[in-house]
Tab-separated table of C-alpha atoms in Angstrom:
chain	number	residue	atom	x	y	z
A	777	ALA	CA	-28.933	-10.294	43.012
A	778	ASP	CA	-30.561	-11.697	46.154
A	779	GLU	CA	-27.209	-12.695	47.641
A	780	VAL	CA	-25.704	-9.275	46.929
A	781	ARG	CA	-28.681	-7.466	48.475
A	782	GLU	CA	-28.644	-9.745	51.522
A	783	PHE	CA	-24.913	-9.229	51.988
A	784	ALA	CA	-25.215	-5.440	51.721
A	785	GLU	CA	-28.140	-5.370	54.145
A	786	TRP	CA	-26.191	-7.546	56.593
A	787	TYR	CA	-22.884	-5.671	56.266
A	788	ALA	CA	-24.059	-2.050	56.216
A	789	PRO	CA	-25.321	-2.020	59.833
A	790	HIS	CA	-21.747	-2.727	60.970
A	791	GLN	CA	-20.899	0.814	59.891
A	792	ARG	CA	-20.217	3.034	62.894
A	793	ALA	CA	-22.333	6.086	63.658
A	794	ASN	CA	-19.452	8.312	62.486
A	795	GLY	CA	-19.460	6.615	59.053
A	796	TYR	CA	-16.422	4.345	59.479
A	797	VAL	CA	-16.962	1.104	57.549
A	798	PRO	CA	-15.034	-1.866	58.954
A	799	CYS	CA	-12.785	-3.709	56.535
A	800	CYS	CA	-14.200	-7.059	57.612
A	801	VAL	CA	-16.626	-8.632	60.034
A	802	SER	CA	-16.077	-12.006	61.672
A	803	LEU	CA	-17.588	-13.981	64.531
A	804	ARG	CA	-15.766	-11.560	66.854
A	805	GLY	CA	-17.553	-8.622	65.233
A	806	ALA	CA	-16.335	-5.713	63.147
A	807	ASP	CA	-12.587	-5.348	62.768
A	808	PRO	CA	-11.463	-1.987	64.238
A	809	VAL	CA	-8.230	-1.627	62.244
A	810	PRO	CA	-7.363	1.474	60.202
A	811	GLU	CA	-8.228	0.580	56.611
A	812	HIS	CA	-9.728	3.222	54.386
A	813	ASP	CA	-10.752	1.362	51.234
A	814	SER	CA	-13.912	-0.079	52.807
A	815	HIS	CA	-15.765	3.247	53.053
A	816	GLY	CA	-15.765	3.709	49.290
A	817	GLN	CA	-16.305	0.009	48.700
A	818	LEU	CA	-19.574	-0.013	50.644
A	819	VAL	CA	-20.927	2.925	48.639
A	820	HIS	CA	-19.818	1.204	45.422
A	821	LEU	CA	-21.577	-2.026	46.438
A	822	ILE	CA	-24.810	-0.147	47.085
A	823	ALA	CA	-24.618	1.800	43.824
A	824	GLU	CA	-23.643	-1.195	41.723
A	825	TYR	CA	-26.475	-3.297	43.115
A	826	HIS	CA	-28.902	-0.540	42.141
A	827	ARG	CA	-27.366	-0.201	38.674
A	828	GLN	CA	-27.904	-3.902	38.095
A	829	THR	CA	-31.374	-4.247	39.615
A	830	GLY	CA	-33.037	-0.824	39.648
A	831	ASP	CA	-34.189	-1.593	43.219
A	832	ARG	CA	-35.036	1.913	44.422
A	833	ALA	CA	-36.416	0.715	47.776
A	834	PHE	CA	-33.031	-0.857	48.563
A	835	LEU	CA	-31.271	2.354	47.592
A	836	GLN	CA	-33.561	4.353	49.870
A	837	ARG	CA	-32.859	1.983	52.795
A	838	MET	CA	-29.107	2.243	52.188
A	839	TRP	CA	-29.101	6.041	51.840
A	840	PRO	CA	-28.083	6.728	55.470
A	841	HIS	CA	-25.037	4.473	55.001
A	842	VAL	CA	-24.003	6.344	51.861
A	843	GLU	CA	-24.381	9.710	53.591
A	844	ARG	CA	-22.351	8.621	56.612
A	845	ALA	CA	-19.607	7.048	54.475
A	846	VAL	CA	-19.180	10.271	52.485
A	847	ALA	CA	-19.070	12.341	55.683
A	848	PHE	CA	-16.425	10.026	57.143
A	849	ILE	CA	-14.336	10.127	53.963
A	850	ASP	CA	-14.465	13.921	54.023
A	851	THR	CA	-13.419	13.934	57.696
A	852	LEU	CA	-10.469	11.662	56.869
A	853	ARG	CA	-9.396	13.919	54.001
A	854	HIS	CA	-9.397	16.954	56.243
A	855	GLU	CA	-6.895	15.246	58.573
A	856	ARG	CA	-4.406	15.720	55.727
A	857	MET	CA	-5.431	19.295	54.868
A	858	THR	CA	-3.676	21.018	57.759
A	859	PRO	CA	-0.691	23.398	57.451
A	860	GLU	CA	1.608	20.447	58.231
A	861	TYR	CA	0.576	18.885	54.904
A	862	ARG	CA	1.436	22.083	53.013
A	863	THR	CA	5.140	21.549	53.763
A	864	PRO	CA	7.346	20.198	50.944
A	865	GLU	CA	7.996	16.878	52.681
A	866	LYS	CA	4.290	16.135	53.219
A	867	LEU	CA	2.629	17.963	50.325
A	868	ALA	CA	2.232	14.719	48.336
A	869	PHE	CA	-0.213	13.531	51.028
A	870	TYR	CA	-2.309	16.713	51.054
A	871	GLY	CA	-6.029	15.877	50.910
A	872	MET	CA	-5.455	12.118	50.834
A	873	VAL	CA	-6.862	9.740	53.426
A	874	PRO	CA	-4.497	8.859	56.300
A	875	GLN	CA	-2.123	5.956	56.542
A	876	SER	CA	-3.728	2.533	56.791
A	877	ILE	CA	-3.006	-1.163	56.740
A	878	SER	CA	-5.128	-1.841	53.664
A	879	HIS	CA	-2.368	-3.881	52.023
A	880	GLU	CA	-0.998	-7.119	53.372
A	881	GLY	CA	2.292	-6.526	55.107
A	882	TYR	CA	1.388	-3.031	56.328
A	883	SER	CA	-0.029	-4.021	59.716
A	884	ALA	CA	3.247	-3.362	61.529
A	885	LYS	CA	3.591	0.095	59.975
A	886	PRO	CA	0.557	1.802	58.428
A	887	MET	CA	1.332	3.655	55.190
A	888	HIS	CA	-0.377	6.029	52.797
A	889	SER	CA	-1.874	3.943	50.023
A	890	TYR	CA	-3.283	5.014	46.684
A	891	TRP	CA	-5.308	1.788	46.906
A	892	ASP	CA	-7.409	3.488	49.585
A	893	ASP	CA	-7.600	6.736	47.629
A	894	PHE	CA	-8.791	5.025	44.449
A	895	PHE	CA	-11.589	3.291	46.361
A	896	VAL	CA	-12.446	6.606	48.017
A	897	LEU	CA	-12.776	8.233	44.583
A	898	THR	CA	-14.902	5.312	43.360
A	899	GLY	CA	-17.161	5.657	46.403
A	900	LEU	CA	-17.509	9.408	45.957
A	901	ASN	CA	-18.420	8.972	42.284
A	902	ASP	CA	-21.008	6.393	43.298
A	903	ALA	CA	-22.389	8.587	46.080
A	904	VAL	CA	-23.171	11.217	43.441
A	905	TYR	CA	-24.899	8.508	41.399
A	906	VAL	CA	-26.955	7.320	44.407
A	907	ALA	CA	-28.049	10.847	45.291
A	908	GLY	CA	-29.079	11.429	41.684
A	909	ALA	CA	-30.943	8.132	41.471
A	910	LEU	CA	-32.880	9.085	44.592
A	911	GLY	CA	-33.756	12.526	43.237
A	912	ARG	CA	-31.607	14.391	45.761
A	913	PRO	CA	-29.940	17.094	43.628
A	914	ASP	CA	-28.632	19.111	46.580
A	915	ASP	CA	-26.896	16.040	47.984
A	916	ALA	CA	-25.588	15.123	44.521
A	917	ARG	CA	-24.041	18.623	44.224
A	918	ARG	CA	-22.601	18.428	47.746
A	919	PHE	CA	-21.103	14.974	47.138
A	920	GLY	CA	-19.894	16.132	43.725
A	921	ALA	CA	-18.018	19.011	45.321
A	922	VAL	CA	-16.286	16.616	47.749
A	923	ARG	CA	-15.494	14.239	44.863
A	924	ASP	CA	-14.141	17.004	42.636
A	925	ALA	CA	-11.912	18.415	45.378
A	926	PHE	CA	-10.645	14.941	46.221
A	927	ARG	CA	-9.975	14.123	42.561
A	928	ARG	CA	-8.013	17.387	42.203
A	929	ASP	CA	-5.927	16.560	45.294
A	930	LEU	CA	-5.429	12.956	44.163
A	931	LEU	CA	-4.151	13.985	40.744
A	932	ALA	CA	-1.829	16.543	42.366
A	933	SER	CA	-0.599	13.876	44.786
A	934	LEU	CA	0.142	11.451	41.965
A	935	GLY	CA	2.096	14.154	40.144
A	936	ARG	CA	4.073	15.006	43.266
A	937	ALA	CA	4.838	11.326	43.959
A	938	MET	CA	6.057	10.908	40.387
A	939	ALA	CA	8.316	13.944	40.745
A	940	MET	CA	9.616	12.892	44.168
A	941	HIS	CA	10.545	9.437	42.891
A	942	ASP	CA	11.668	10.638	39.449
A	943	ILE	CA	9.279	8.372	37.573
A	944	SER	CA	7.313	9.185	34.432
A	945	TYR	CA	4.580	6.547	34.760
């Protein structure tokens, strides 16, 4: 538990003021590339550490990082909620996070990735948990509304992708 807490406390301050969580940090600093799985992953790390340890003081210290990550995720989602993404050719991406290079081999051409979206949903679920654990019901409801809207759009996107590619799985 000590190593996990120390890692989270070291990594979280690399989050930008706007909520962006870098995918990795090296001796050169935080990597500025477009990857969108890390925002949900940071929230999940914080929540999972608390689930395992019950360390409320840690959760309280990490709260600003959770809040900023959720705000950033919601900002990303809204980039794909414009009229352009209501057209038939882009409707499958409606409400999803933008293209990224979260998978190896994507760096030359960022792509939409359900990998990112699944980590976003995990992070949003965990943000609701964190808010609840801290006794913040208004924030839990607010995060829950973002999560529920995202889940609805994600399920619709999966259905559209299946139809577009004529697959039943």
